Amino acid sequence: MTVLLIALGAAVGAPLRYLTDRAVQARHASSFPWGTLVVNVLGSLVLGALVAAPVGPAVRALLATGFCGALTTYSTFGYETLRLARDGAWWWAAANAVTSVLAGLGAASLGYALTRALAG
Amino acid sequence: MTGPTPRRVDPDVDLRVRGDRGELRAHPAAVLGVVAAGGALGALARAGVQAAFPHRPTGFPWATLGVNVTGCLLIGALMAVVGAGRTRPLTRPFLGVGVLGGFTTFSTYVVDAHQAAVGGAPGTALAYLAATLVAALVAVWVGDAAAGRLLRRAARADAVPPAGDGGRGAR
């Protein structure tokens, strides 16, 4: 059952990452990977909120491990950062790494705090 | 645009790359289907590794670090092969966007660090954040360099003409 829930969550999360990335890229022409940054920050916000929520293992498998895990990606983030650096855009590579980590941490903290506040 | 195609930055989808721009309109069900299937497989593999090597809330998340670094090594190699034009149209969506994107995770990375910090282990959180970032970037570079070397060797082997026919003969 857990296996099915993880697979189901990921089967929604991964295509949603692809579609969001396309939608974000269609709105700008720069090579900075805004699309991946957006999905990673959004996924971190949702997972941060989930961690503080009183949910059972089934919901955790579906939404945390499956959906948030597949919506966000480290491989794409890592490749983009290296690609920018190797293309000579050192400043953008560093900005991507620092912004992603700080914004992801901030989003996770915000989600966590929001759930805690709502749960009283 | 008349110049050469800009080099890809985003391995998931880069709209400056002609093939990526048209793939969703040309084969929407196939592209989204292989991304979903690959994502499910990748996520299950990640869950398996995390279940095999659990960590305490304030402990060092070795399993997720291993998953993210391995995924980065593999995306470096995969994109070198994709860039050499040696793959089918659905290879990048299935393996890159789906399997490796689903296998690796950014949300668990930052949430685990946040949990460690909240749980009273800020040093572990910082070490984990930095170690993953550095190891992941080195892994992408190693994967790309190793695959690139193998591809160049294969290309040289292909380019050597068979003796006597000037390289035009049927093989």
JSON list of C-alpha atoms in Angstrom, two decimals, chain B residues 13-110:
[
{"chain": "B", "resi": 13, "resn": "VAL", "atom": "CA", "xyz": [13.23, 21.07, -20.08]},
{"chain": "B", "resi": 14, "resn": "ASP", "atom": "CA", "xyz": [15.03, 23.99, -21.72]},
{"chain": "B", "resi": 15, "resn": "LEU", "atom": "CA", "xyz": [12.80, 26.01, -24.03]},
{"chain": "B", "resi": 16, "resn": "ARG", "atom": "CA", "xyz": [15.85, 27.43, -25.84]},
{"chain": "B", "resi": 17, "resn": "VAL", "atom": "CA", "xyz": [16.50, 23.89, -27.13]},
{"chain": "B", "resi": 18, "resn": "ARG", "atom": "CA", "xyz": [14.38, 23.17, -30.21]},
{"chain": "B", "resi": 19, "resn": "GLY", "atom": "CA", "xyz": [13.61, 19.52, -29.34]},
{"chain": "B", "resi": 20, "resn": "ASP", "atom": "CA", "xyz": [12.42, 20.44, -25.85]},
{"chain": "B", "resi": 21, "resn": "ARG", "atom": "CA", "xyz": [10.18, 23.25, -27.16]},
{"chain": "B", "resi": 22, "resn": "GLY", "atom": "CA", "xyz": [8.16, 20.97, -29.43]},
{"chain": "B", "resi": 23, "resn": "GLU", "atom": "CA", "xyz": [8.09, 17.69, -27.50]},
{"chain": "B", "resi": 24, "resn": "LEU", "atom": "CA", "xyz": [5.04, 18.37, -25.31]},
{"chain": "B", "resi": 25, "resn": "ARG", "atom": "CA", "xyz": [2.84, 19.51, -28.20]},
{"chain": "B", "resi": 26, "resn": "ALA", "atom": "CA", "xyz": [4.00, 16.64, -30.41]},
{"chain": "B", "resi": 27, "resn": "HIS", "atom": "CA", "xyz": [3.58, 13.82, -27.89]},
{"chain": "B", "resi": 28, "resn": "PRO", "atom": "CA", "xyz": [1.82, 15.12, -24.74]},
{"chain": "B", "resi": 29, "resn": "ALA", "atom": "CA", "xyz": [0.61, 11.76, -23.43]},
{"chain": "B", "resi": 30, "resn": "ALA", "atom": "CA", "xyz": [3.91, 9.99, -24.10]},
{"chain": "B", "resi": 31, "resn": "VAL", "atom": "CA", "xyz": [6.06, 12.73, -22.55]},
{"chain": "B", "resi": 32, "resn": "LEU", "atom": "CA", "xyz": [3.94, 13.19, -19.42]},
{"chain": "B", "resi": 33, "resn": "GLY", "atom": "CA", "xyz": [3.43, 9.42, -19.17]},
{"chain": "B", "resi": 34, "resn": "VAL", "atom": "CA", "xyz": [7.14, 8.57, -19.16]},
{"chain": "B", "resi": 35, "resn": "VAL", "atom": "CA", "xyz": [7.88, 11.45, -16.75]},
{"chain": "B", "resi": 36, "resn": "ALA", "atom": "CA", "xyz": [5.21, 10.10, -14.36]},
{"chain": "B", "resi": 37, "resn": "ALA", "atom": "CA", "xyz": [6.39, 6.50, -14.67]},
{"chain": "B", "resi": 38, "resn": "GLY", "atom": "CA", "xyz": [10.04, 7.46, -14.27]},
{"chain": "B", "resi": 39, "resn": "GLY", "atom": "CA", "xyz": [9.19, 9.71, -11.32]},
{"chain": "B", "resi": 40, "resn": "ALA", "atom": "CA", "xyz": [7.37, 6.85, -9.57]},
{"chain": "B", "resi": 41, "resn": "LEU", "atom": "CA", "xyz": [10.31, 4.49, -10.10]},
{"chain": "B", "resi": 42, "resn": "GLY", "atom": "CA", "xyz": [12.81, 7.06, -8.87]},
{"chain": "B", "resi": 43, "resn": "ALA", "atom": "CA", "xyz": [10.76, 7.94, -5.79]},
{"chain": "B", "resi": 44, "resn": "LEU", "atom": "CA", "xyz": [10.37, 4.27, -4.85]},
{"chain": "B", "resi": 45, "resn": "ALA", "atom": "CA", "xyz": [14.12, 3.74, -5.16]},
{"chain": "B", "resi": 46, "resn": "ARG", "atom": "CA", "xyz": [14.71, 6.79, -2.92]},
{"chain": "B", "resi": 47, "resn": "ALA", "atom": "CA", "xyz": [12.15, 5.55, -0.36]},
{"chain": "B", "resi": 48, "resn": "GLY", "atom": "CA", "xyz": [13.90, 2.16, -0.36]},
{"chain": "B", "resi": 49, "resn": "VAL", "atom": "CA", "xyz": [17.29, 3.68, 0.38]},
{"chain": "B", "resi": 50, "resn": "GLN", "atom": "CA", "xyz": [15.83, 5.95, 3.08]},
{"chain": "B", "resi": 51, "resn": "ALA", "atom": "CA", "xyz": [14.04, 3.01, 4.72]},
{"chain": "B", "resi": 52, "resn": "ALA", "atom": "CA", "xyz": [17.23, 0.93, 4.68]},
{"chain": "B", "resi": 53, "resn": "PHE", "atom": "CA", "xyz": [19.29, 3.72, 6.32]},
{"chain": "B", "resi": 54, "resn": "PRO", "atom": "CA", "xyz": [16.98, 5.67, 8.65]},
{"chain": "B", "resi": 55, "resn": "HIS", "atom": "CA", "xyz": [18.30, 8.60, 10.71]},
{"chain": "B", "resi": 56, "resn": "ARG", "atom": "CA", "xyz": [17.24, 10.35, 13.90]},
{"chain": "B", "resi": 57, "resn": "PRO", "atom": "CA", "xyz": [15.68, 13.86, 13.52]},
{"chain": "B", "resi": 58, "resn": "THR", "atom": "CA", "xyz": [18.92, 15.44, 14.74]},
{"chain": "B", "resi": 59, "resn": "GLY", "atom": "CA", "xyz": [21.16, 12.88, 13.02]},
{"chain": "B", "resi": 60, "resn": "PHE", "atom": "CA", "xyz": [23.02, 13.21, 9.73]},
{"chain": "B", "resi": 61, "resn": "PRO", "atom": "CA", "xyz": [20.74, 12.17, 6.80]},
{"chain": "B", "resi": 62, "resn": "TRP", "atom": "CA", "xyz": [23.30, 9.95, 5.05]},
{"chain": "B", "resi": 63, "resn": "ALA", "atom": "CA", "xyz": [20.67, 8.14, 2.95]},
{"chain": "B", "resi": 64, "resn": "THR", "atom": "CA", "xyz": [19.31, 11.32, 1.33]},
{"chain": "B", "resi": 65, "resn": "LEU", "atom": "CA", "xyz": [22.85, 12.65, 0.85]},
{"chain": "B", "resi": 66, "resn": "GLY", "atom": "CA", "xyz": [23.77, 9.40, -0.93]},
{"chain": "B", "resi": 67, "resn": "VAL", "atom": "CA", "xyz": [20.63, 9.53, -3.07]},
{"chain": "B", "resi": 68, "resn": "ASN", "atom": "CA", "xyz": [21.15, 13.15, -4.11]},
{"chain": "B", "resi": 69, "resn": "VAL", "atom": "CA", "xyz": [24.85, 12.73, -4.88]},
{"chain": "B", "resi": 70, "resn": "THR", "atom": "CA", "xyz": [24.26, 9.51, -6.86]},
{"chain": "B", "resi": 71, "resn": "GLY", "atom": "CA", "xyz": [21.46, 11.18, -8.83]},
{"chain": "B", "resi": 72, "resn": "CYS", "atom": "CA", "xyz": [23.78, 14.09, -9.64]},
{"chain": "B", "resi": 73, "resn": "LEU", "atom": "CA", "xyz": [26.52, 11.74, -10.86]},
{"chain": "B", "resi": 74, "resn": "LEU", "atom": "CA", "xyz": [24.01, 10.02, -13.13]},
{"chain": "B", "resi": 75, "resn": "ILE", "atom": "CA", "xyz": [22.44, 13.23, -14.52]},
{"chain": "B", "resi": 76, "resn": "GLY", "atom": "CA", "xyz": [25.92, 14.46, -15.45]},
{"chain": "B", "resi": 77, "resn": "ALA", "atom": "CA", "xyz": [26.55, 11.27, -17.41]},
{"chain": "B", "resi": 78, "resn": "LEU", "atom": "CA", "xyz": [23.04, 11.16, -18.90]},
{"chain": "B", "resi": 79, "resn": "MET", "atom": "CA", "xyz": [23.12, 14.73, -20.19]},
{"chain": "B", "resi": 80, "resn": "ALA", "atom": "CA", "xyz": [26.53, 14.17, -21.79]},
{"chain": "B", "resi": 81, "resn": "VAL", "atom": "CA", "xyz": [25.00, 11.27, -23.73]},
{"chain": "B", "resi": 82, "resn": "VAL", "atom": "CA", "xyz": [21.86, 13.28, -24.57]},
{"chain": "B", "resi": 83, "resn": "GLY", "atom": "CA", "xyz": [24.01, 16.21, -25.69]},
{"chain": "B", "resi": 84, "resn": "ALA", "atom": "CA", "xyz": [25.94, 13.92, -28.04]},
{"chain": "B", "resi": 85, "resn": "GLY", "atom": "CA", "xyz": [22.66, 13.12, -29.80]},
{"chain": "B", "resi": 86, "resn": "ARG", "atom": "CA", "xyz": [22.90, 9.42, -29.07]},
{"chain": "B", "resi": 87, "resn": "THR", "atom": "CA", "xyz": [19.50, 9.00, -27.42]},
{"chain": "B", "resi": 88, "resn": "ARG", "atom": "CA", "xyz": [15.85, 8.60, -28.38]},
{"chain": "B", "resi": 89, "resn": "PRO", "atom": "CA", "xyz": [13.36, 11.48, -27.93]},
{"chain": "B", "resi": 90, "resn": "LEU", "atom": "CA", "xyz": [11.83, 10.07, -24.72]},
{"chain": "B", "resi": 91, "resn": "THR", "atom": "CA", "xyz": [15.14, 9.16, -23.05]},
{"chain": "B", "resi": 92, "resn": "ARG", "atom": "CA", "xyz": [15.64, 12.57, -21.37]},
{"chain": "B", "resi": 93, "resn": "PRO", "atom": "CA", "xyz": [12.00, 12.89, -20.18]},
{"chain": "B", "resi": 94, "resn": "PHE", "atom": "CA", "xyz": [12.01, 9.33, -18.79]},
{"chain": "B", "resi": 95, "resn": "LEU", "atom": "CA", "xyz": [15.48, 9.08, -17.23]},
{"chain": "B", "resi": 96, "resn": "GLY", "atom": "CA", "xyz": [16.34, 12.72, -16.55]},
{"chain": "B", "resi": 97, "resn": "VAL", "atom": "CA", "xyz": [13.02, 14.38, -15.66]},
{"chain": "B", "resi": 98, "resn": "GLY", "atom": "CA", "xyz": [11.35, 11.22, -14.34]},
{"chain": "B", "resi": 99, "resn": "VAL", "atom": "CA", "xyz": [13.73, 8.69, -12.78]},
{"chain": "B", "resi": 100, "resn": "LEU", "atom": "CA", "xyz": [16.52, 11.01, -11.61]},
{"chain": "B", "resi": 101, "resn": "GLY", "atom": "CA", "xyz": [14.18, 13.90, -10.81]},
{"chain": "B", "resi": 102, "resn": "GLY", "atom": "CA", "xyz": [12.00, 11.56, -8.74]},
{"chain": "B", "resi": 103, "resn": "PHE", "atom": "CA", "xyz": [14.99, 9.84, -7.15]},
{"chain": "B", "resi": 104, "resn": "THR", "atom": "CA", "xyz": [16.65, 13.04, -5.94]},
{"chain": "B", "resi": 105, "resn": "THR", "atom": "CA", "xyz": [14.85, 15.52, -3.72]},
{"chain": "B", "resi": 106, "resn": "PHE", "atom": "CA", "xyz": [15.39, 19.12, -2.73]},
{"chain": "B", "resi": 107, "resn": "SER", "atom": "CA", "xyz": [12.47, 19.36, -0.29]},
{"chain": "B", "resi": 108, "resn": "THR", "atom": "CA", "xyz": [13.69, 16.52, 1.94]},
{"chain": "B", "resi": 109, "resn": "TYR", "atom": "CA", "xyz": [17.19, 18.07, 1.84]},
{"chain": "B", "resi": 110, "resn": "VAL", "atom": "CA", "xyz": [16.11, 21.43, 3.26]}
]
